[in-house]
PDB file of C-alpha atoms in Angstrom:
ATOM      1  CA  UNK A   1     -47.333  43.296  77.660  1.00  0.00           C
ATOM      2  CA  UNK A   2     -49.314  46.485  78.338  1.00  0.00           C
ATOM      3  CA  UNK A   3     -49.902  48.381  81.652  1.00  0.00           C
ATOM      4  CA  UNK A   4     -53.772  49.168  83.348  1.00  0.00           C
ATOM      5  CA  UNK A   5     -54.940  52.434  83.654  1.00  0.00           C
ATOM      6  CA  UNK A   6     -54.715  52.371  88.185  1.00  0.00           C
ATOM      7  CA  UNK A   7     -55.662  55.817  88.864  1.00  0.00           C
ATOM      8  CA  UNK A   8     -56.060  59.878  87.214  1.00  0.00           C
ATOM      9  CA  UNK A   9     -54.344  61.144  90.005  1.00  0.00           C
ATOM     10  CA  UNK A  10     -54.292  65.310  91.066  1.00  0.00           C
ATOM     11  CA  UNK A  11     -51.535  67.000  92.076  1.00  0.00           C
ATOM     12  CA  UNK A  12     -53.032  68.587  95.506  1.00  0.00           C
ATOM     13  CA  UNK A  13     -51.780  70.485  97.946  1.00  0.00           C
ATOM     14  CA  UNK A  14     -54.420  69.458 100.975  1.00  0.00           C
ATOM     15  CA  UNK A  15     -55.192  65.730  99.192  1.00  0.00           C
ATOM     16  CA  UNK A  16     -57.863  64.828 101.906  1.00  0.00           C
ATOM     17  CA  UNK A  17     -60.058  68.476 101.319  1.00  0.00           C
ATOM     18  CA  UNK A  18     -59.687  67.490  97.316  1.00  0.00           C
ATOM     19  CA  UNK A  19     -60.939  64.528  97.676  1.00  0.00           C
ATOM     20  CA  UNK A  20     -64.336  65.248  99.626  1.00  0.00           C
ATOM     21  CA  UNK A  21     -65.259  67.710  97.273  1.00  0.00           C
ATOM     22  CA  UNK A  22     -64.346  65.040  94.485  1.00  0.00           C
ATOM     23  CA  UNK A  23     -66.650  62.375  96.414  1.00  0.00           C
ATOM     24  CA  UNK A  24     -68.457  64.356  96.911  1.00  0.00           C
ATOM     25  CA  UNK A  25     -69.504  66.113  93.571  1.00  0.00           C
ATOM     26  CA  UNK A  26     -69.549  62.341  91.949  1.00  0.00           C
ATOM     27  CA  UNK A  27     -70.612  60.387  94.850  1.00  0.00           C
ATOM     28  CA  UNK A  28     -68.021  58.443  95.165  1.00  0.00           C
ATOM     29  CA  UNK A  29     -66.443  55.661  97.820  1.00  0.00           C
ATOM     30  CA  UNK A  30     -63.171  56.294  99.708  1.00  0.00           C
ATOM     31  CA  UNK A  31     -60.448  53.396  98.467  1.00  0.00           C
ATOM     32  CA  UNK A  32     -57.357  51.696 100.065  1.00  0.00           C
ATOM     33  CA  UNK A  33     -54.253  53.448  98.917  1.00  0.00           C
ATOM     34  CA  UNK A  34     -51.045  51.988  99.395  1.00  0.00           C
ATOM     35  CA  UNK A  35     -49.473  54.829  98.083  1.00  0.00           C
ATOM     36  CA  UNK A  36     -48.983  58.060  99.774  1.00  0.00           C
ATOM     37  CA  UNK A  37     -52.113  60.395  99.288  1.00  0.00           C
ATOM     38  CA  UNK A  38     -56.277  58.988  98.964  1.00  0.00           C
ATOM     39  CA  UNK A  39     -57.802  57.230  96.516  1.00  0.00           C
ATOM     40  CA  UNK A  40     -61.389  56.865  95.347  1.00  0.00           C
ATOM     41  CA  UNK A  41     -62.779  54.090  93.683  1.00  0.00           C
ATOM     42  CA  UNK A  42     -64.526  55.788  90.322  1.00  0.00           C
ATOM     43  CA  UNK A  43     -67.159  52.975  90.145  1.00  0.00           C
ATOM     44  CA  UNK A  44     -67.100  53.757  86.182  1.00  0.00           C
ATOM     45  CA  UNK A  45     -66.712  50.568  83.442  1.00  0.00           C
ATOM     46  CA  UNK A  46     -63.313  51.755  82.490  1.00  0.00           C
ATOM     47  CA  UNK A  47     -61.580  50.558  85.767  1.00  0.00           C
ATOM     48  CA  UNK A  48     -59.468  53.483  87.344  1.00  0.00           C
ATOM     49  CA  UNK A  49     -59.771  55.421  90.640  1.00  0.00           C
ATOM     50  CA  UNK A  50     -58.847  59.181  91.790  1.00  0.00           C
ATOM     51  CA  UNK A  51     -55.585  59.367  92.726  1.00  0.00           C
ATOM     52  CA  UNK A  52     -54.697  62.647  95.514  1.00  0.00           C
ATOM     53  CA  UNK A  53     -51.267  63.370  95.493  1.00  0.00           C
ATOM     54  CA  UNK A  54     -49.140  65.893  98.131  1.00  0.00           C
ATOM     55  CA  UNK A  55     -47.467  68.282  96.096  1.00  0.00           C
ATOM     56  CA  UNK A  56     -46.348  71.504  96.287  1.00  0.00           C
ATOM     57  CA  UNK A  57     -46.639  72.575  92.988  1.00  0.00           C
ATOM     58  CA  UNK A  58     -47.908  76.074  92.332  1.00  0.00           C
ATOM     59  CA  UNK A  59     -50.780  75.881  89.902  1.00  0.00           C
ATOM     60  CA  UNK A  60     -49.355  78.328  87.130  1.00  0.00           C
ATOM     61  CA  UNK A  61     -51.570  77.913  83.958  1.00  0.00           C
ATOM     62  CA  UNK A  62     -55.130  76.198  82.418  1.00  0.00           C
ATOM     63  CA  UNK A  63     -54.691  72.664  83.493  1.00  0.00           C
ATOM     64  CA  UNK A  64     -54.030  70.189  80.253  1.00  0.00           C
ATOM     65  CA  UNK A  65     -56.052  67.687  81.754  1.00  0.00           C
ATOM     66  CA  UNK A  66     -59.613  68.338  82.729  1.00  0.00           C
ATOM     67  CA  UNK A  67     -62.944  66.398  82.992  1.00  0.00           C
ATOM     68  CA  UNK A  68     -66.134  66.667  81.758  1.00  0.00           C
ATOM     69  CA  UNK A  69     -68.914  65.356  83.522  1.00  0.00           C
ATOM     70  CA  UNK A  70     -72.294  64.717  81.502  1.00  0.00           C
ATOM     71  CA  UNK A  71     -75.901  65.454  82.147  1.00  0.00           C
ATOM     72  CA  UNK A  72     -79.067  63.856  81.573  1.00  0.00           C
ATOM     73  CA  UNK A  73     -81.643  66.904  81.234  1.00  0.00           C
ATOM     74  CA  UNK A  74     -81.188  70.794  81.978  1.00  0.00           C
ATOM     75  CA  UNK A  75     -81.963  70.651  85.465  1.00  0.00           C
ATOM     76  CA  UNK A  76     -79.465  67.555  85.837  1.00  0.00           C
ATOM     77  CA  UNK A  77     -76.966  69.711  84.442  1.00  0.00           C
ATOM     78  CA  UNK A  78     -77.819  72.625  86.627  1.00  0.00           C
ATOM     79  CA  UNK A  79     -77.768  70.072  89.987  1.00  0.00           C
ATOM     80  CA  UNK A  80     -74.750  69.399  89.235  1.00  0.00           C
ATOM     81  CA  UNK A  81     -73.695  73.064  88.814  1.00  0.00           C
ATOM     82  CA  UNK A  82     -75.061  73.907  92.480  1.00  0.00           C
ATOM     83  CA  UNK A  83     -73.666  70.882  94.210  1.00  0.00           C
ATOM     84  CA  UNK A  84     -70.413  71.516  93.126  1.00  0.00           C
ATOM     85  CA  UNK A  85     -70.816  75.545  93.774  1.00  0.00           C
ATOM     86  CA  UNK A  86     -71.681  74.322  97.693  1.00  0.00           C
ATOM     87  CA  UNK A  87     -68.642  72.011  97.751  1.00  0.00           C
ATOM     88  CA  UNK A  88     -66.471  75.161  97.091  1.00  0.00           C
ATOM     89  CA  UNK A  89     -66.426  74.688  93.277  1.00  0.00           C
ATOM     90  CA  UNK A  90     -65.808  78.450  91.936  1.00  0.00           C
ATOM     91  CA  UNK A  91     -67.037  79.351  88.088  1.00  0.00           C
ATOM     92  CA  UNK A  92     -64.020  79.649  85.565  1.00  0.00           C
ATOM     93  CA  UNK A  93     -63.485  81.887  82.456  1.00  0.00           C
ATOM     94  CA  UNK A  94     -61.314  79.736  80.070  1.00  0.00           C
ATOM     95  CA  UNK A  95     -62.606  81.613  76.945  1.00  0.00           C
ATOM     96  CA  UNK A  96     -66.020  79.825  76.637  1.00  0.00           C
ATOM     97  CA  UNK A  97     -67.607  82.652  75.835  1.00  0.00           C
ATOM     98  CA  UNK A  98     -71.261  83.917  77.534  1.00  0.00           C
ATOM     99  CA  UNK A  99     -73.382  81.303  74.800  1.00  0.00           C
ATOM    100  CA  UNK A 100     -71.495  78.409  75.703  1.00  0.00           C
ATOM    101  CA  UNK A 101     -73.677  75.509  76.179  1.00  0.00           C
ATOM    102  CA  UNK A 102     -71.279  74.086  78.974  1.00  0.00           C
ATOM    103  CA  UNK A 103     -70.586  75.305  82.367  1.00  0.00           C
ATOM    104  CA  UNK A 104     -66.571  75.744  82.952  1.00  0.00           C
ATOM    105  CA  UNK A 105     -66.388  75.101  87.027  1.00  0.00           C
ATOM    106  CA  UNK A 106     -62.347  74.933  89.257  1.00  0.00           C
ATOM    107  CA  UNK A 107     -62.147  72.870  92.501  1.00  0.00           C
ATOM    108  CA  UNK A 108     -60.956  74.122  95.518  1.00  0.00           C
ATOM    109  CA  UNK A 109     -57.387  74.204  94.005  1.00  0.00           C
ATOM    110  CA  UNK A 110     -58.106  75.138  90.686  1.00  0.00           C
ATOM    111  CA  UNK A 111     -58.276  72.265  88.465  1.00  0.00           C
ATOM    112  CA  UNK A 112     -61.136  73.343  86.049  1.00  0.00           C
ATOM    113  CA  UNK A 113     -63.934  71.031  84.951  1.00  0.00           C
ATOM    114  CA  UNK A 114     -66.857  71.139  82.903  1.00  0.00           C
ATOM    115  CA  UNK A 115     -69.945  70.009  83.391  1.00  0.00           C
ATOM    116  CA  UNK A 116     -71.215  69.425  79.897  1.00  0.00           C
ATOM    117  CA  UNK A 117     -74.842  69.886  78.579  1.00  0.00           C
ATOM    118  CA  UNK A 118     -77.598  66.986  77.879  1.00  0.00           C
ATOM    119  CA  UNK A 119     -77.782  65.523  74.529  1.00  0.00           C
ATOM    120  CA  UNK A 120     -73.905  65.110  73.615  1.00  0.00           C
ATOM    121  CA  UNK A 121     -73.987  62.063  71.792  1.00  0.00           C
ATOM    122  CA  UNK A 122     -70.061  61.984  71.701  1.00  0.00           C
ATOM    123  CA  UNK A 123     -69.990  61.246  75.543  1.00  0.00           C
ATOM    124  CA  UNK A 124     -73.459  59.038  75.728  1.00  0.00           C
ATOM    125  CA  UNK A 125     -73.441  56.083  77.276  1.00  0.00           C
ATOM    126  CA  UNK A 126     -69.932  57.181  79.120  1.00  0.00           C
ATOM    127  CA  UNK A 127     -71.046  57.424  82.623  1.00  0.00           C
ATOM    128  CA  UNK A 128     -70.992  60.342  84.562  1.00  0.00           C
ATOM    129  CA  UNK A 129     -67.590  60.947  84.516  1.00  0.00           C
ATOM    130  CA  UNK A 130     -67.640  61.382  80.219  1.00  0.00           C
ATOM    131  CA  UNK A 131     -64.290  62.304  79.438  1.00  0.00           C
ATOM    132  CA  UNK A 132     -61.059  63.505  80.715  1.00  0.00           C
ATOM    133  CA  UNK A 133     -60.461  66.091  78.538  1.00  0.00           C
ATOM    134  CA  UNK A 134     -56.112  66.478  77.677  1.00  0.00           C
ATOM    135  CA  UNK A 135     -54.496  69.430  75.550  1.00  0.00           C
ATOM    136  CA  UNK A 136     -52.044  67.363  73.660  1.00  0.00           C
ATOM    137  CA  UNK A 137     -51.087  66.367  70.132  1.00  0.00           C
ATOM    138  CA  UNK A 138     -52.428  63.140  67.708  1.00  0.00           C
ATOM    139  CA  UNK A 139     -49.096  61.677  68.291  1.00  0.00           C
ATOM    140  CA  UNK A 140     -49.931  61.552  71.997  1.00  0.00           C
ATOM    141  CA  UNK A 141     -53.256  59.902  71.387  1.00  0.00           C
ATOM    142  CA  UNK A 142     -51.612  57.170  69.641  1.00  0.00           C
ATOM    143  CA  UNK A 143     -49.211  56.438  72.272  1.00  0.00           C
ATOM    144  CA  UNK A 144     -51.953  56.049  74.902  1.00  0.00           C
ATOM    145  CA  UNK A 145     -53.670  54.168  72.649  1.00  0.00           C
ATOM    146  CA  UNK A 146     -50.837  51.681  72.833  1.00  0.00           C
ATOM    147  CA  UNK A 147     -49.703  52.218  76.138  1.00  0.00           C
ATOM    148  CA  UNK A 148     -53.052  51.007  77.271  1.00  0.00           C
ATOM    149  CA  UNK A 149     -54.296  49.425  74.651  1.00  0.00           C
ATOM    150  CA  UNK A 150     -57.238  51.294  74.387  1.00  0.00           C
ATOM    151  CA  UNK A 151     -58.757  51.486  70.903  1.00  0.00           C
ATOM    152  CA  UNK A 152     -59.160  54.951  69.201  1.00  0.00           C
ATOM    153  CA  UNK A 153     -62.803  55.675  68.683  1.00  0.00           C
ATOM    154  CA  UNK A 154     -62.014  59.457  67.216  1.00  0.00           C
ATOM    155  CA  UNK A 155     -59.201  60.460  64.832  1.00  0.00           C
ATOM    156  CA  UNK A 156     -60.110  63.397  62.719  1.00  0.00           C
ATOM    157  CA  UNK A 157     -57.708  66.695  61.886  1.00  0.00           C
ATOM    158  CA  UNK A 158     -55.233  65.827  64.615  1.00  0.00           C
ATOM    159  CA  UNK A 159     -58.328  65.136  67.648  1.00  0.00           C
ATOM    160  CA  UNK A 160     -57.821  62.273  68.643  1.00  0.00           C
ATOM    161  CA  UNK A 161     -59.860  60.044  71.311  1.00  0.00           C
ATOM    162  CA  UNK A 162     -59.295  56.513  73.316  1.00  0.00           C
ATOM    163  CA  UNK A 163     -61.908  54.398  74.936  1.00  0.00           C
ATOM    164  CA  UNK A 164     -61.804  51.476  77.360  1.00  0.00           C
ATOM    165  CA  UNK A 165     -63.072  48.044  75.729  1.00  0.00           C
ATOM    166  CA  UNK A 166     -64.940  47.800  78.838  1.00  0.00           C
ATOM    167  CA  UNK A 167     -66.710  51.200  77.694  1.00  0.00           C
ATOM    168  CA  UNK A 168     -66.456  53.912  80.585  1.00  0.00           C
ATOM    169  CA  UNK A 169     -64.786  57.432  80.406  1.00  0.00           C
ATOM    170  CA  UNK A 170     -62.542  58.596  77.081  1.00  0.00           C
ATOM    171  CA  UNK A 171     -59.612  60.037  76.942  1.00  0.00           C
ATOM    172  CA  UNK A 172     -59.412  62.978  74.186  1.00  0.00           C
ATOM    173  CA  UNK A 173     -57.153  64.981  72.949  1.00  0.00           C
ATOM    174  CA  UNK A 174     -57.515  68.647  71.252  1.00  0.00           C
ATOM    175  CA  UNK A 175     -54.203  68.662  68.820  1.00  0.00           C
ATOM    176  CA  UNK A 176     -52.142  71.281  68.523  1.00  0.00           C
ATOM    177  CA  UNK A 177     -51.050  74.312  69.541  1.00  0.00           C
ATOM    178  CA  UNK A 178     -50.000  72.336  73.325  1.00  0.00           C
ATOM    179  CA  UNK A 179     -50.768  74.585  75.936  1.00  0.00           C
ATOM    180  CA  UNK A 180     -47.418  75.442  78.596  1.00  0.00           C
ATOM    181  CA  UNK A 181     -47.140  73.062  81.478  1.00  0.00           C
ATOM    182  CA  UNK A 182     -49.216  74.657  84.294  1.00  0.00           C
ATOM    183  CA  UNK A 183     -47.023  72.713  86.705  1.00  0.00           C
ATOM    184  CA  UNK A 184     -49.625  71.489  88.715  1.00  0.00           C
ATOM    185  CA  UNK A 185     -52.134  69.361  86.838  1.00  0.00           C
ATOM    186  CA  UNK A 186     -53.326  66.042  86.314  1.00  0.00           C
ATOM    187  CA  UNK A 187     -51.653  62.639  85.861  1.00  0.00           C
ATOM    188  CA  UNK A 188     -52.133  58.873  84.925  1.00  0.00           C
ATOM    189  CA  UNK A 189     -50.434  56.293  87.301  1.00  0.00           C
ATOM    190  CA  UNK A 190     -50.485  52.863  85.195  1.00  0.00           C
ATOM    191  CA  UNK A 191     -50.068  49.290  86.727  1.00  0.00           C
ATOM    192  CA  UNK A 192     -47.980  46.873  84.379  1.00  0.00           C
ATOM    193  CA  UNK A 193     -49.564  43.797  83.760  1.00  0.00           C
ATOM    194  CA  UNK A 194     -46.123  41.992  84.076  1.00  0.00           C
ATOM    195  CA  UNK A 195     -42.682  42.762  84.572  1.00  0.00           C
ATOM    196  CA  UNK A 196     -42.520  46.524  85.609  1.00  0.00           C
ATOM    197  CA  UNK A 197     -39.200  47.168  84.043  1.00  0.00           C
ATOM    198  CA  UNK A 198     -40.130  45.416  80.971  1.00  0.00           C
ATOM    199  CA  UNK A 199     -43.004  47.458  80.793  1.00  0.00           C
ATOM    200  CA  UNK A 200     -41.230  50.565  81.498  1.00  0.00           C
ATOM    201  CA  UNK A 201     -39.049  49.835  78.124  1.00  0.00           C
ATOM    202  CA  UNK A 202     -41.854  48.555  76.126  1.00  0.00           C
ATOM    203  CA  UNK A 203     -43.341  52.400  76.720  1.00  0.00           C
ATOM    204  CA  UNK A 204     -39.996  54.208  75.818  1.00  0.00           C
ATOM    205  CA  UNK A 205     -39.515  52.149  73.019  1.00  0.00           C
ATOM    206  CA  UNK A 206     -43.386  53.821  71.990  1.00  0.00           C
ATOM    207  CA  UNK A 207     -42.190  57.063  72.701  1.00  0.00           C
ATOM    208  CA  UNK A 208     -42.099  57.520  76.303  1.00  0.00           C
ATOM    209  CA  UNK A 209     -39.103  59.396  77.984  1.00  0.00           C
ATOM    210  CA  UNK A 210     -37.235  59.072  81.137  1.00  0.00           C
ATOM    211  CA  UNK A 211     -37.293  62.109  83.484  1.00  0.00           C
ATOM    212  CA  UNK A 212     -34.364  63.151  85.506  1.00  0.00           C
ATOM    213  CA  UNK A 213     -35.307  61.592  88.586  1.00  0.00           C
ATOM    214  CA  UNK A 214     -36.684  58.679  87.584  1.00  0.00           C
ATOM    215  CA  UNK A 215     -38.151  58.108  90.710  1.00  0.00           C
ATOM    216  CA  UNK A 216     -42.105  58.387  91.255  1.00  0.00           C
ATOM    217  CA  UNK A 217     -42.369  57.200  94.932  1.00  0.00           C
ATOM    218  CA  UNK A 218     -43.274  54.133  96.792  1.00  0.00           C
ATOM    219  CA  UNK A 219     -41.454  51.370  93.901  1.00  0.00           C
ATOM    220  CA  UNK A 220     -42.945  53.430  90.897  1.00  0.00           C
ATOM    221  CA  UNK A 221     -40.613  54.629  88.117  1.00  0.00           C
ATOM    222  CA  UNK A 222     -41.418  58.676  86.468  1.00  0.00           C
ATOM    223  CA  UNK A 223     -41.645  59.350  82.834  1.00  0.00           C
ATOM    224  CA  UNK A 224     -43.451  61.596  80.481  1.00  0.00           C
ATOM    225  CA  UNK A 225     -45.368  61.087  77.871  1.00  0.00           C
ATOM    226  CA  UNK A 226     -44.194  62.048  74.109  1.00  0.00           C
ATOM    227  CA  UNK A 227     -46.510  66.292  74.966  1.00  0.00           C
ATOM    228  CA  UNK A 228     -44.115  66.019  78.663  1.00  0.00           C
ATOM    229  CA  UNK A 229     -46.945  65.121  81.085  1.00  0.00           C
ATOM    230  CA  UNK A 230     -45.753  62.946  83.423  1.00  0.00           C
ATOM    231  CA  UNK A 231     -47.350  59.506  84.745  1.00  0.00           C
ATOM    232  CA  UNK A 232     -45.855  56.995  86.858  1.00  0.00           C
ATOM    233  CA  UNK A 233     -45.535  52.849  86.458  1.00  0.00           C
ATOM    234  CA  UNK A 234     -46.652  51.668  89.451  1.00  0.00           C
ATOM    235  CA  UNK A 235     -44.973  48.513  90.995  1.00  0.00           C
ATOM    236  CA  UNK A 236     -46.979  45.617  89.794  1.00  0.00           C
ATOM    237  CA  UNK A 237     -50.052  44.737  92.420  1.00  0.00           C
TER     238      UNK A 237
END
């Protein structure tokens, strides 16, 4: 039993705006969404979409989840840079410092990103989309790792990074100290390969936790991770 990674989904308070500048920054295809919000379909070898979510959350911190997207030369980088600036991408201060080889961008809510400079063997051969980025602990990494069954391709003082079989974008994590909950962020919505309440106890028997509502919207159950975030089983499709 294990679940499928379905969709990174944003927290977003106008879901359709987010997700033009999304397409449009990656180039992306609008997807059927049976669930309330919009969907795109990533197009990238480890299988999930982008998942736009109504919520009302204020935004009040760094987000823990963040990508990076990769480039393939200097002026690639920079391309990228100026399409997203012209989508209504703003630049963002997160401590890089003025020599940082990376440029930190927000969306048009907020959620930072970084578009991350050529020649980062780490993320080559990743796709575009090279990593989602998460503040969170080594235990953390390990559950995902399980959860999705994702093997770890990085585990070194307490990083800790997962990786699709199929290749695609990894999942990293930065170890401690875990930054607060900024409230609103980003999250995974899974897709059990089976049962969905056998998978839902096969994750809180890995270290998963139930959250006082329980109740994620259209069939899917709510629960948080072993950091807090929280993700949502999907009913099986």
């Amino acid at each position: 039993m294990s679940s499928r990674l379905f969709a990174i989904s944003f927290d977003a308070h106008r879901p359709e705006r987010l997700a033009q500048f999304w397409s449009g920054v990656l180039g992306l295809e609008r997807a059927d969404d049976p669930c309330d919000g919009v969907a795109l379909l990533s197009g990238n070898d480890a299988g999930y979409r982008l998942g736009f979510r109504p919520s009302h959350k204020p935004k009040a911190a760094q987000n823990r989840l963040h990508f990076d997207l990769t480039s393939s030369s200097p002026e690639d980088q920079q391309e990228t840079v100026a399409k997203a600036l012209a989508l209504g991408a703003q630049r963002a201060d997160v401590g890089q410092g003025p020599d940082a080889s990376h440029v930190v961008l927000a969306d048009p809510e907020g959620n930072e990103f970084c578009v991350i400079e050529p020649g980062n063997n780490f993320l080559a051969g990743c796709g575009f989309v090279g990593a989602l980025a998460c503040d969170g602990s080594q235990t953390v990494g390990y559950f995902w790792s399980e959860a999705l069954g994702w093997p770890l391709v990085w585990d070194q003082d307490e990083e800790t990074a997962i990786q699709s079989p199929d290749g695609g974008t990894k999942i990293t994590w930065g170890g401690p100290p875990l930054m607060p909950d900024p409230g609103k962020d980003l999250h995974f919505d899974l897709v059990p390969d089976g049962d969905q309440r056998a998978e839902v106890e096969r994750l809180l028997s890995l270290g998963a936790k139930r959250l006082d509502s329980g109740d994620g919207g259209d069939g899917a159950v709510l629960l948080a991770d072993p950091d807090g975030n929280e993700f949502r089983v999907l009913a099986r499709r």
